[in-house]
Coordinates of C-alpha atoms in Angstrom, one line a residue:
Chain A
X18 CA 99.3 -109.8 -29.2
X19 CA 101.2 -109.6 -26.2
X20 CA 99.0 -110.0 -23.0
X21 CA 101.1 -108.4 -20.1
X22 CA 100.0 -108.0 -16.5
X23 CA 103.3 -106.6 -14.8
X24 CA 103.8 -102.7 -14.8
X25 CA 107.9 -103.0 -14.6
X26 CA 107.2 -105.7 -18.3
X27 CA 104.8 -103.4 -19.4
X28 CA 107.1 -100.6 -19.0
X29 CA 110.0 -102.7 -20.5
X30 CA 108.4 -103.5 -23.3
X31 CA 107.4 -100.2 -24.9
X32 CA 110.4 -98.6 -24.2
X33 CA 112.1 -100.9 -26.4
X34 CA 109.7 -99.9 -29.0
X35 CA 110.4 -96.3 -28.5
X36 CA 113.7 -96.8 -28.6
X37 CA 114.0 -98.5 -32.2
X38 CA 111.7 -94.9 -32.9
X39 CA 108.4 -96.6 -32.5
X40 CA 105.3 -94.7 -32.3
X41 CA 102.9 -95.9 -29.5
X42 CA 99.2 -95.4 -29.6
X43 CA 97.4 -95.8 -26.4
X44 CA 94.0 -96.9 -25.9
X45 CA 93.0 -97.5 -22.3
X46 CA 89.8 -99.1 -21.3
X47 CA 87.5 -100.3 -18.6
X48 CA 86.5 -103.7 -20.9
X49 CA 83.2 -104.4 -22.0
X50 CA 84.7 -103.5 -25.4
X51 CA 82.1 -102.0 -27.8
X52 CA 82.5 -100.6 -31.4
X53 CA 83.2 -97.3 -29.8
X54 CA 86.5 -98.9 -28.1
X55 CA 87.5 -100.4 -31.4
X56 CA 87.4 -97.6 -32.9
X57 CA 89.7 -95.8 -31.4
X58 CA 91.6 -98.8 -31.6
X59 CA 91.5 -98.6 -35.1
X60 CA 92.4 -95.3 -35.2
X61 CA 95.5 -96.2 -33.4
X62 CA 96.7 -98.7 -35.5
X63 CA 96.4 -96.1 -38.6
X64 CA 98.5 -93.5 -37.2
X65 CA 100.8 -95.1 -34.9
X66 CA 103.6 -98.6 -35.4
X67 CA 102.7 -100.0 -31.8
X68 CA 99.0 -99.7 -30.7
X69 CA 98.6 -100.6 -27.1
X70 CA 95.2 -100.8 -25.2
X71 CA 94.7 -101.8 -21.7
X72 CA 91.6 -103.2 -19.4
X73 CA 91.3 -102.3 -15.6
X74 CA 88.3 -101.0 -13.9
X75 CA 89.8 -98.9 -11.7
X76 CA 88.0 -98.7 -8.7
X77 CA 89.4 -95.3 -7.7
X78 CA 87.2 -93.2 -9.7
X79 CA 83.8 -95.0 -8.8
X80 CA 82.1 -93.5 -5.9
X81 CA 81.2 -95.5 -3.2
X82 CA 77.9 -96.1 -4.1
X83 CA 78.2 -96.2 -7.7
X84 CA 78.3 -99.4 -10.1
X85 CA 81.8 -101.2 -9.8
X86 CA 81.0 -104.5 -8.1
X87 CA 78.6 -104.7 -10.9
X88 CA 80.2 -102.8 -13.9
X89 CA 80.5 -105.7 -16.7
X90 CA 83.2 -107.2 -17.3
X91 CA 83.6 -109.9 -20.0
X92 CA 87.6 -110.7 -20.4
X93 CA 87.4 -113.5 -22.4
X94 CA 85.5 -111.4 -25.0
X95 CA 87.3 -108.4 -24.7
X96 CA 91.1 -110.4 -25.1
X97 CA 89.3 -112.0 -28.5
X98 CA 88.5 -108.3 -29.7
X99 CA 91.9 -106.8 -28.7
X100 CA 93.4 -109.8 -30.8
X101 CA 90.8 -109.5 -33.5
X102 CA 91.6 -105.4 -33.7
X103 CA 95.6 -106.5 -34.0
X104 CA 96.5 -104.7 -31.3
X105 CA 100.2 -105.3 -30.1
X106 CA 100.0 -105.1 -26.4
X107 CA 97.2 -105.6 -23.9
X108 CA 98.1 -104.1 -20.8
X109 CA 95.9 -106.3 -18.3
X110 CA 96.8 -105.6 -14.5
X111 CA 95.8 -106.9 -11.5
X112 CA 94.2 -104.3 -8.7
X113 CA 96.9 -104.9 -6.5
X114 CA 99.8 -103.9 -8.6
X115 CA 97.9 -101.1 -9.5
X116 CA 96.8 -99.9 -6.1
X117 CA 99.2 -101.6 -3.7
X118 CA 98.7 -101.3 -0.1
X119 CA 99.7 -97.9 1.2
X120 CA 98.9 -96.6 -2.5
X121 CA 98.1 -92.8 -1.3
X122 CA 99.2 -90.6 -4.3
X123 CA 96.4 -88.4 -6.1
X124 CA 96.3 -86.2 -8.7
X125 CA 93.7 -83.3 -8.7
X126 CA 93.4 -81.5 -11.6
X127 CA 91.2 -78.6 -10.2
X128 CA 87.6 -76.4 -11.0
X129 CA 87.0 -78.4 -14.0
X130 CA 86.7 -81.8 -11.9
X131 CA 83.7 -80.1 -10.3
X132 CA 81.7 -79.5 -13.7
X133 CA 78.6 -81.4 -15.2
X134 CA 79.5 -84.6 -13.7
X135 CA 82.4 -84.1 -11.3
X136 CA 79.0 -82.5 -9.4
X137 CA 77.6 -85.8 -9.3
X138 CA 80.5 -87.6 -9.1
X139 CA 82.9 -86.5 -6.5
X140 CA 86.5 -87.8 -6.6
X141 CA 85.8 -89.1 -9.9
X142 CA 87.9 -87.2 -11.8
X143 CA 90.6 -87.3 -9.7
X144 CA 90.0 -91.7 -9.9
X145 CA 90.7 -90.7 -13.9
X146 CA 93.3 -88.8 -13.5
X147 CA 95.8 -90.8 -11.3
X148 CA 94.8 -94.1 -13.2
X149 CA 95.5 -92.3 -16.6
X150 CA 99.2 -90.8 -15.4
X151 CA 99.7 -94.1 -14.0
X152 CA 99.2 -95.7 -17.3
X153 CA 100.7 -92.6 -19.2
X154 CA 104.0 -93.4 -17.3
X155 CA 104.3 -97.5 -17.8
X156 CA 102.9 -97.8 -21.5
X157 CA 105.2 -93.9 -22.4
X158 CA 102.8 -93.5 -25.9
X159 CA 103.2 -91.1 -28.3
X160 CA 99.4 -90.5 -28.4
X161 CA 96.4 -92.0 -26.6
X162 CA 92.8 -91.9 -27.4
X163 CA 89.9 -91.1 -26.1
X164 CA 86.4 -91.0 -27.2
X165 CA 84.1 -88.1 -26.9
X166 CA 81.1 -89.4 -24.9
X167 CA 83.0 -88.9 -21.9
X168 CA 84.3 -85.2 -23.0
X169 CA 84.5 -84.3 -19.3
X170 CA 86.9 -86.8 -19.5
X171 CA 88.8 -85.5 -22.5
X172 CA 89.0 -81.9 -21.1
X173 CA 90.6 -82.9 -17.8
X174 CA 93.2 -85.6 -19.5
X175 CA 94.4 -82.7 -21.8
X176 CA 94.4 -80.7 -18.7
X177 CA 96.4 -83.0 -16.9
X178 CA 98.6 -83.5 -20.1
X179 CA 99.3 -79.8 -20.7
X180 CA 99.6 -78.7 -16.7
X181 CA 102.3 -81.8 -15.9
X182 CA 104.2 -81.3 -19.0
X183 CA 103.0 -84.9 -20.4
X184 CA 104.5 -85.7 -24.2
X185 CA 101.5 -87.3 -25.0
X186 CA 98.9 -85.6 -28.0
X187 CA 95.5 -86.8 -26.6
X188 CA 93.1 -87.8 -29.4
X189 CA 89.4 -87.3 -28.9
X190 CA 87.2 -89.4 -31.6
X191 CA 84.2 -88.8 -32.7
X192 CA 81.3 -90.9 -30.4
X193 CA 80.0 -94.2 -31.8
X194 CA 76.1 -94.2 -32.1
X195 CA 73.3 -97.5 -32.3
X196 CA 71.3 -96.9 -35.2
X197 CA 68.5 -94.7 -33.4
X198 CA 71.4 -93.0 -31.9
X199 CA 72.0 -93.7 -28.4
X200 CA 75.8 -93.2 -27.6
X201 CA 77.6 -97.0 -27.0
X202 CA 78.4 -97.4 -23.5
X203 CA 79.7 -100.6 -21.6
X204 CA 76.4 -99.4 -19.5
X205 CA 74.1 -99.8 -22.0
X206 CA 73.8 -103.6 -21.0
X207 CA 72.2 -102.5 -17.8
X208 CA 69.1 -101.3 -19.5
X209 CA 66.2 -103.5 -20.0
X210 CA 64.4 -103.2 -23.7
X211 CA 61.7 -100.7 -22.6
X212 CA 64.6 -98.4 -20.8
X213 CA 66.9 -99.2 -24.0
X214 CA 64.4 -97.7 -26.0
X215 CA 63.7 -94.8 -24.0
X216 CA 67.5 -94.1 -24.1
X217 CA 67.4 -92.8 -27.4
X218 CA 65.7 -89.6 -26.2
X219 CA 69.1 -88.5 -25.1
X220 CA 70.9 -88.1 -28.8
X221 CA 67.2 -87.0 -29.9
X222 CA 67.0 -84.0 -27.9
X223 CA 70.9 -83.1 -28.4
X224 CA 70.0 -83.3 -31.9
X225 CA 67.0 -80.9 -32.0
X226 CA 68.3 -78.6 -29.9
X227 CA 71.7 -78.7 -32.1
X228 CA 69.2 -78.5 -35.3
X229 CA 68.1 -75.6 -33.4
X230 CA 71.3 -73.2 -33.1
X231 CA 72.9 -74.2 -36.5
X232 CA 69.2 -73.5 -37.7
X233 CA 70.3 -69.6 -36.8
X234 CA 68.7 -69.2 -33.0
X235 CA 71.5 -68.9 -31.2
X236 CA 69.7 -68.6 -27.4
X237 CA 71.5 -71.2 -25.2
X238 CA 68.2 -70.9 -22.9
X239 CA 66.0 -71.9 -25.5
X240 CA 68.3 -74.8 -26.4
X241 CA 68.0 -75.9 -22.8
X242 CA 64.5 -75.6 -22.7
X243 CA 64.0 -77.7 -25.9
X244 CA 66.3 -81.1 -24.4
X245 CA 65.0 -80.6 -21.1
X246 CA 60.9 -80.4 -22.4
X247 CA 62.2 -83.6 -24.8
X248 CA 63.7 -85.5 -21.6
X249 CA 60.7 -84.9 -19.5
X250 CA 58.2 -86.2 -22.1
X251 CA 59.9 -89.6 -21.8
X252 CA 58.8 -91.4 -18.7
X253 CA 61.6 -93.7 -18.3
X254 CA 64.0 -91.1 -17.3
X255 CA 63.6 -91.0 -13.7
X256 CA 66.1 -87.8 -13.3
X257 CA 68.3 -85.4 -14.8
X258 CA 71.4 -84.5 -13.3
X259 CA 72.1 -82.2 -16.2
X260 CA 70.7 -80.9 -20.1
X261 CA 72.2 -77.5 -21.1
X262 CA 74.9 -75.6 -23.3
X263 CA 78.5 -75.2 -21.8
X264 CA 81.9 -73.4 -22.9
X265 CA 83.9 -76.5 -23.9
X266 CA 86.9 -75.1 -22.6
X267 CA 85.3 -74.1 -19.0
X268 CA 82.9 -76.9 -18.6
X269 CA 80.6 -73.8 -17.4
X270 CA 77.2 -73.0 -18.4
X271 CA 76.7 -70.5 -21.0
X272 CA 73.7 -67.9 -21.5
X273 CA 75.2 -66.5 -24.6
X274 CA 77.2 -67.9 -27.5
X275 CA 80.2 -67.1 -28.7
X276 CA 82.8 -69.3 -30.5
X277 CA 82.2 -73.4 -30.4
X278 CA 79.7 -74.9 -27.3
X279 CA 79.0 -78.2 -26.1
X280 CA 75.7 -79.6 -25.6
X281 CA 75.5 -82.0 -22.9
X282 CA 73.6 -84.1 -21.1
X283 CA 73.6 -86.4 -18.3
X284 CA 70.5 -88.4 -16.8
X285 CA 68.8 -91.5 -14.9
X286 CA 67.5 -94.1 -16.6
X287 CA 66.2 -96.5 -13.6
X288 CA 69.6 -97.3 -12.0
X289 CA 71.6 -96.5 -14.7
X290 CA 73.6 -92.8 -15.5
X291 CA 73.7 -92.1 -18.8
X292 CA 75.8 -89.3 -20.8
X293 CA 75.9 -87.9 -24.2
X294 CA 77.5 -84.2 -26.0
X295 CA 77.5 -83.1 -29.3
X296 CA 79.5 -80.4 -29.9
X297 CA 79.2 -77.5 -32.3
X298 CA 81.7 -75.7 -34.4
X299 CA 80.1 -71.8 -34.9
Chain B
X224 CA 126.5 -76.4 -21.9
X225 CA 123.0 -75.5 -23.4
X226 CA 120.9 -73.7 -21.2
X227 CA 117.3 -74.0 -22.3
X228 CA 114.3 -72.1 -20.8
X229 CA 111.5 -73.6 -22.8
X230 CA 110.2 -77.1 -21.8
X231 CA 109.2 -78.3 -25.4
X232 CA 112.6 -77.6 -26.3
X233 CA 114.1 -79.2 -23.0
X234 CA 112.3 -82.5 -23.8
X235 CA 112.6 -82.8 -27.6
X236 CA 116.8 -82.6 -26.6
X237 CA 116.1 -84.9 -23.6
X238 CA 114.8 -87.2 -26.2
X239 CA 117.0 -87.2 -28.8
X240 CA 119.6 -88.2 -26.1
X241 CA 117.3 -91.1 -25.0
X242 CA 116.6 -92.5 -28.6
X243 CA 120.2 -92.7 -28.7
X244 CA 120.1 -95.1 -26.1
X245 CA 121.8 -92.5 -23.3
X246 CA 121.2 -92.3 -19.6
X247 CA 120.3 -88.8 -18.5
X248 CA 121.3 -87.9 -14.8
X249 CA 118.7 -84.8 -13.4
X250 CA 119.8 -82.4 -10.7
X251 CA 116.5 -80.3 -10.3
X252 CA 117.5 -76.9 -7.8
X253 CA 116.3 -73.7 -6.9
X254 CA 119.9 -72.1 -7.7
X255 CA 121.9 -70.3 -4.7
X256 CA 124.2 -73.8 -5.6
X257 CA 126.4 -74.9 -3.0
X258 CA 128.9 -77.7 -2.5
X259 CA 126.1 -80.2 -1.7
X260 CA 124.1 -79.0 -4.9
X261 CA 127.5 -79.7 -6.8
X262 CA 128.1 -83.2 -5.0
X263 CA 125.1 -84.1 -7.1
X264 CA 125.9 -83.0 -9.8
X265 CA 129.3 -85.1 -9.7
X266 CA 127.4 -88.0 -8.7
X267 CA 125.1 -88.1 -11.9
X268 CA 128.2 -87.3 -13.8
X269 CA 129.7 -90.3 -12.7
X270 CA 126.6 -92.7 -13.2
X271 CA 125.2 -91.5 -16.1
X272 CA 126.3 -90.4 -20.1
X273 CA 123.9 -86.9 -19.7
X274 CA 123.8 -84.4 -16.8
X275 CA 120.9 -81.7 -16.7
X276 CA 120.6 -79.7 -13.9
X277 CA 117.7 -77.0 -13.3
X278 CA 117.3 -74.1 -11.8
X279 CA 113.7 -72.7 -10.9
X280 CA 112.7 -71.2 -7.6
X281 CA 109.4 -72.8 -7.1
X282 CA 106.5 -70.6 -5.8
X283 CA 104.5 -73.5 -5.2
X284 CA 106.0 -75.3 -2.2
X285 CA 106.8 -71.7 -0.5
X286 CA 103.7 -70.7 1.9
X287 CA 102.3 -67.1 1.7
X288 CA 104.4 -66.1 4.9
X289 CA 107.0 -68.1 3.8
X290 CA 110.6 -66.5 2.0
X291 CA 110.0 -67.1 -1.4
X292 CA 110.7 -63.2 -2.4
X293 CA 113.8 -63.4 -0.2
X294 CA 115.1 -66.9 -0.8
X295 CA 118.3 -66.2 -2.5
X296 CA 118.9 -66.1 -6.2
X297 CA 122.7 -65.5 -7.9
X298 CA 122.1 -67.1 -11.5
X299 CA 125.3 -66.2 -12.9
X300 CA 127.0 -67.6 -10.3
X301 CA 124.7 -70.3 -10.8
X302 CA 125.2 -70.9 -14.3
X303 CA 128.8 -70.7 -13.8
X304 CA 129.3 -73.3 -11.8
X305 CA 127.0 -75.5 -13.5
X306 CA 129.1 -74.8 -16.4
X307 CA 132.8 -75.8 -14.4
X308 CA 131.0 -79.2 -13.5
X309 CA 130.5 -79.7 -17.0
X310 CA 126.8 -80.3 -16.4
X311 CA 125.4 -80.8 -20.1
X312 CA 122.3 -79.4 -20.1
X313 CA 120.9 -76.5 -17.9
X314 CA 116.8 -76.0 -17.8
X315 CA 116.0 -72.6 -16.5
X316 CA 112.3 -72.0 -17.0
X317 CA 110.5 -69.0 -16.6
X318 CA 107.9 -69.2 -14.2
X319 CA 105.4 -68.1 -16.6
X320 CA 106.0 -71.7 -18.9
X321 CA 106.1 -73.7 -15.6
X322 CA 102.7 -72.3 -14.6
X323 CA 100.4 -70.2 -16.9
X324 CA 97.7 -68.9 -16.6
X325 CA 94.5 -71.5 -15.5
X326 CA 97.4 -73.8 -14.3
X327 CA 95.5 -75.7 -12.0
X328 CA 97.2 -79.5 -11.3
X329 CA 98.2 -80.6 -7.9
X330 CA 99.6 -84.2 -7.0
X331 CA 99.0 -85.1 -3.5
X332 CA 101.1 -87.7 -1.5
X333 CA 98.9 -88.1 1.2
X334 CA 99.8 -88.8 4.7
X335 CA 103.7 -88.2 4.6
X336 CA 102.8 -85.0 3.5
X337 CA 101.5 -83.9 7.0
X338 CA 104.5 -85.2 9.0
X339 CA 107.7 -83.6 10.1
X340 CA 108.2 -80.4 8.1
X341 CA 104.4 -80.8 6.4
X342 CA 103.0 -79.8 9.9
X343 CA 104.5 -76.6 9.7
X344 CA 104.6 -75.9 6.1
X345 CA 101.0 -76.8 5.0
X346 CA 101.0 -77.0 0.8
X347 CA 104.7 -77.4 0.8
X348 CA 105.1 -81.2 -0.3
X349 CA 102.0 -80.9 -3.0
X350 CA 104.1 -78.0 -4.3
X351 CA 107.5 -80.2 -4.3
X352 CA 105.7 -83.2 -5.8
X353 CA 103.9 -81.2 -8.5
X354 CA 107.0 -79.5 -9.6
X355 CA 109.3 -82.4 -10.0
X356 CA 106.4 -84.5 -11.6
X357 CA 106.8 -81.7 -14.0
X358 CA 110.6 -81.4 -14.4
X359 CA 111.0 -85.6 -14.8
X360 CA 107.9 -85.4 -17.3
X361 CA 110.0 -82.5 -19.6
X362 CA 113.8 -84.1 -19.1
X363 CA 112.1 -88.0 -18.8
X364 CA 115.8 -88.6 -16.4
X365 CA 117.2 -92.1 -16.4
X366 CA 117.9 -90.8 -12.9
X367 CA 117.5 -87.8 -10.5
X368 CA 119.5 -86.7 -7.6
X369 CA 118.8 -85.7 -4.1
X370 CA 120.4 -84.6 -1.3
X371 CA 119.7 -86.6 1.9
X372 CA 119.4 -83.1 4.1
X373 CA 115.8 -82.7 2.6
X374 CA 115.3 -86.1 3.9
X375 CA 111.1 -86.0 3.9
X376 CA 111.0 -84.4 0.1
X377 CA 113.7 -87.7 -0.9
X378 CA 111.0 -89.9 1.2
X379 CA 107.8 -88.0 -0.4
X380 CA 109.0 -87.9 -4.1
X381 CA 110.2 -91.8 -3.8
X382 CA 106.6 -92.4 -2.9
X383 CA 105.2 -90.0 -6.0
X384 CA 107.8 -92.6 -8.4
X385 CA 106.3 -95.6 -7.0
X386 CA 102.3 -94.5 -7.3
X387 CA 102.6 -93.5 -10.2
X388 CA 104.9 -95.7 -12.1
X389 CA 107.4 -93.0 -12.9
X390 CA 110.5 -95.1 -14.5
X391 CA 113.3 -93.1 -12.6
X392 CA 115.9 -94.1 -10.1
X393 CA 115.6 -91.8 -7.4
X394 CA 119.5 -91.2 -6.0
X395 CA 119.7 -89.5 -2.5
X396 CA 123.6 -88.7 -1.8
X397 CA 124.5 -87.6 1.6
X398 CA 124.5 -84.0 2.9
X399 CA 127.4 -82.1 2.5
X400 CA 128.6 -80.3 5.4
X401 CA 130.4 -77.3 6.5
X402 CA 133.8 -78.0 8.8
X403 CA 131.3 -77.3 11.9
X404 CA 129.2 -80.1 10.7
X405 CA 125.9 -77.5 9.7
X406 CA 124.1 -78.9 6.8
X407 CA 125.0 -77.0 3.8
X408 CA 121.6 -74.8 2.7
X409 CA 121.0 -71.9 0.4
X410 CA 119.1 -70.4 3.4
X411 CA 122.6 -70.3 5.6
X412 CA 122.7 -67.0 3.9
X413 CA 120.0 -65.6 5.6
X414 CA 122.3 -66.1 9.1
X415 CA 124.4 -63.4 10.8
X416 CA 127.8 -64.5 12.3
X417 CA 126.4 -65.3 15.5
X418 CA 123.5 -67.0 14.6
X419 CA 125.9 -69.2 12.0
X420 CA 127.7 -70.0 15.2
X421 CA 124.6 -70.8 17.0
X422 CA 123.4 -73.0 13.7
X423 CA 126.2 -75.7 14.6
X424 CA 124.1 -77.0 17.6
X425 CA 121.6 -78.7 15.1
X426 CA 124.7 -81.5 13.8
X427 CA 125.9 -81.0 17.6
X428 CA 122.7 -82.3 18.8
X429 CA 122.5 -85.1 16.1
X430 CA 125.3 -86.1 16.8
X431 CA 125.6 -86.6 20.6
X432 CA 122.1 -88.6 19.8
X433 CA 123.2 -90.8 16.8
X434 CA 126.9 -91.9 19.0
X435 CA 124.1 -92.4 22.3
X436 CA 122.7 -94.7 20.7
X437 CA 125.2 -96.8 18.4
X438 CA 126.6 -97.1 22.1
X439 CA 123.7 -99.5 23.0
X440 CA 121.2 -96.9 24.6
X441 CA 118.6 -97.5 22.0
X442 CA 116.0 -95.5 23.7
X443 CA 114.3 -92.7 21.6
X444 CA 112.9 -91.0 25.2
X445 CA 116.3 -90.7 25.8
X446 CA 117.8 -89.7 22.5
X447 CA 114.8 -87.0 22.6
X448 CA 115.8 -85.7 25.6
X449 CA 119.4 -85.4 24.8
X450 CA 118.9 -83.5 21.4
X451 CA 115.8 -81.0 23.1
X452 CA 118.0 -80.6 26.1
X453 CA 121.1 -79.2 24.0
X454 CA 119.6 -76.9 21.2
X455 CA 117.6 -75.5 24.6
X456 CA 121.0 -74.5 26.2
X457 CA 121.7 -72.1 22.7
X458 CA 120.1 -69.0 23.4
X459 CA 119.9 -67.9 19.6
X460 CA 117.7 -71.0 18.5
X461 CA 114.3 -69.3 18.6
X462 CA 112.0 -72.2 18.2
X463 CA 112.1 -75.9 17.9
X464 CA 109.9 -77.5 15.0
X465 CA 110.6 -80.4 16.0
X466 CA 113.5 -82.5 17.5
X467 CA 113.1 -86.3 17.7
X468 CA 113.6 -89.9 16.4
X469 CA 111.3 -90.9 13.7
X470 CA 110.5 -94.0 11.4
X471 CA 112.4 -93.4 8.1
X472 CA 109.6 -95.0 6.0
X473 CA 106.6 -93.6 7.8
X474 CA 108.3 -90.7 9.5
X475 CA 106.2 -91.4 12.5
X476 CA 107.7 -90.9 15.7
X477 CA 108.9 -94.0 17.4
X478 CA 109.0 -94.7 21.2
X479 CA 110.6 -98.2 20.0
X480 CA 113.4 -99.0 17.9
X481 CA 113.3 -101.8 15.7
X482 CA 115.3 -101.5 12.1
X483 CA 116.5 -98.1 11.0
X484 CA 115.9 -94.8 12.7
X485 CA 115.7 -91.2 11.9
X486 CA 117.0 -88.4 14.0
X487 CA 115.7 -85.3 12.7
X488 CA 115.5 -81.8 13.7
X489 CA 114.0 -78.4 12.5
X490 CA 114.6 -75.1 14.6
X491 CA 114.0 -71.5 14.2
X492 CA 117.2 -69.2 14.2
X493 CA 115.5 -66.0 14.2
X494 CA 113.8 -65.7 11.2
X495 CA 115.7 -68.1 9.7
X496 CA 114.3 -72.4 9.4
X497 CA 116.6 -75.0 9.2
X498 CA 116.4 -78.6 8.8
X499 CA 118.9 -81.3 9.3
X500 CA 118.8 -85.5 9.8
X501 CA 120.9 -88.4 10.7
X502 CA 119.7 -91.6 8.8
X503 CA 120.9 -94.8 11.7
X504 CA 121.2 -97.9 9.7
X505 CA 120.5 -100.6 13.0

């Protein structure tokens, strides 16, 4: 595995690839790996001759007073994984080559950045958005992969991808779940055991209220009703930003159904912002 | 020459050329060519194995009282002359594939955007950036051409390469003039005989400026002066943007000069804008 830390060698390096006809997988990350970041990794590997992943935590799309002083990072663990997952090239950067001074460019990808969490979140999806096209443009893959925890993430990369005339396909895989559920996040380490445990209420209630619809009652109120009734029950969630049924496409909140819809569902456990989806095919 | 109006299409042959290890030379217009327009097109001839050139009259960087209806469009002419300077390929979208429906992506550059010709043309450098982010995205250019005449969108879209990592030379060439010395534009059209006349102040001005000050007077007060003093003694300038001597990197306006300078000028000739700059290297 090649650790690089320089855009320009970065750069350099997969366009050689691409030029002996290479493909490139691309799988960026914040470290903290978990077995939801390998396997998209792994996903990579088996459909592409180069996979590259990066690390940065890009400080652009934390809000001021949101978690990145404190947001884990464990390098030394997350090279060993990269290594471990035969990945080709670790893209590793430092802040300032990223964001030199003067740095002023932005990329605002419109209404969607405002849904679910962009409400709760301001400027964050424009943080994802540059950083991504940024990376897009030194690493040049063929396809780069995402996982669908974050699927208001997904929607405004493939927006991005599709509205700047990016040749990249963006994969979505399928979320990696603990046993009792709970979607892996680097952010799962904040909680303590009683919170951890509490956490599972989020996949629970997606689940009933998914059990629900497929089950034939088809009432996006109801469904609402049923997570939100299942969150409040469980003490340890000190808020809910949001628990409903959306268009997957719009990001909006739906009364009636019609085609696929995502469930979705962001809350507070203690300090900690957790999200989850499921999404259902009708 | 293969003229291509479909931007899959334009990159799969963009890439073909690159995989066969090829330098592509990118002349992005908005048509109504002219002999500047064509001394790019030369230069990218000369420095690279591929020349495409586009044509696409952007509605994004026109503002809603702006001329976009009326800004002049002669695409068989256009094509034509593409065609005797042997340009290669010739991408000439549709407006409907360069922005469908929901499009809804904007890259701002940030503060260089609101100087000079941002002040009075709000939008205009988000629309320039967002387009050509576009255009190098679909032809992925070794290189791309500018003309030095448009001296803020050569300083704006340099800045859009370097934040976000965009792997492109960016070539500005000098401005080709008419025997007068007035910039060569599309928008010259617009001008009636007297107002052509009239136009010739704007080099006049720059001129008089630029020799004040290669003489030893390196005062920008003065240089000011001289260049507000002669476009006020031409009756059919309407209205003066802006007339003055500016950082080239910032595009501040400088009461001191130390390194290179900028003399630039906007003016109204009835309804009628044009723009025009002397680069001083100190």
């Amino acid at each position: 595995m090649e650790i690089i830390r320089i855009p320009r060698i970065a750069l350099d390096t997969c366009r050689k690839h691409l030029l002996k006809g290479r493909s490139i997988g691309f799988v960026p990350t914040m470290g903290a790996l978990h077995e939801g970041h390998l396997s998209l990794i792994r996903r990579s590997r088996s459909e592409n001759d180069i996979t590259a992943g990066s690390i940065f935590v890009n400080p652009m799309q934390f809000g001021p007073s949101e978690d990145f002083d404190k947001y884990p990072r464990d390098i030394e663990n997350d090279i060993r994984k990269m290594r471990d997952e035969e990945v080709d090239i670790l893209f590793m950067p430092d802040r300032s080559v990223i964001y030199p001074e003067r740095f002023s460019t932005y990329i605002n990808i419109g209404e969607l950045s405002g849904k679910l969490c962009g409400r709760f979140r301001p400027g964050h999806f424009t943080g994802v958005a540059t950083i991504v096209s940024k990376l897009f443009n030194i690493i040049n893959p063929t396809r780069a992969y995402f996982g669908q925890k974050d699927f208001q993430q997904t929607v405004t990369i493939k927006k991005m991808v599709k509205d700047l005339n990016f040749n990249i396909d963006v994969v979505v895989c399928p979320t990696v779940r603990e046993p009792d559920g709970l979607a892996m996040s680097s952010r799962n380490t904040y909680l303590n055991e009683e919170q951890r445990k509490a956490a599972s209420v989020i996949f629970k209630c997606l689940t009933k209220a998914s059990d629900m619809i497929k089950s034939g009652i088809i009432n996006p109120e109801q469904a609402k009703e049923l997570m939100l009734k299942a969150i409040s029950e469980e003490a340890l969630i000190t808020d809910t930003d949001y628990a409903s049924v959306y268009d997957p496409e719009t990001l909006d909140e739906i009364t009636e159904m019609s085609g696929d819809v995502l469930l979705a569902v962001a809350v507070q456990v203690g300090t900690t912002r957790l999200i989850d989806n499921v999404l259902i095919n009708m």
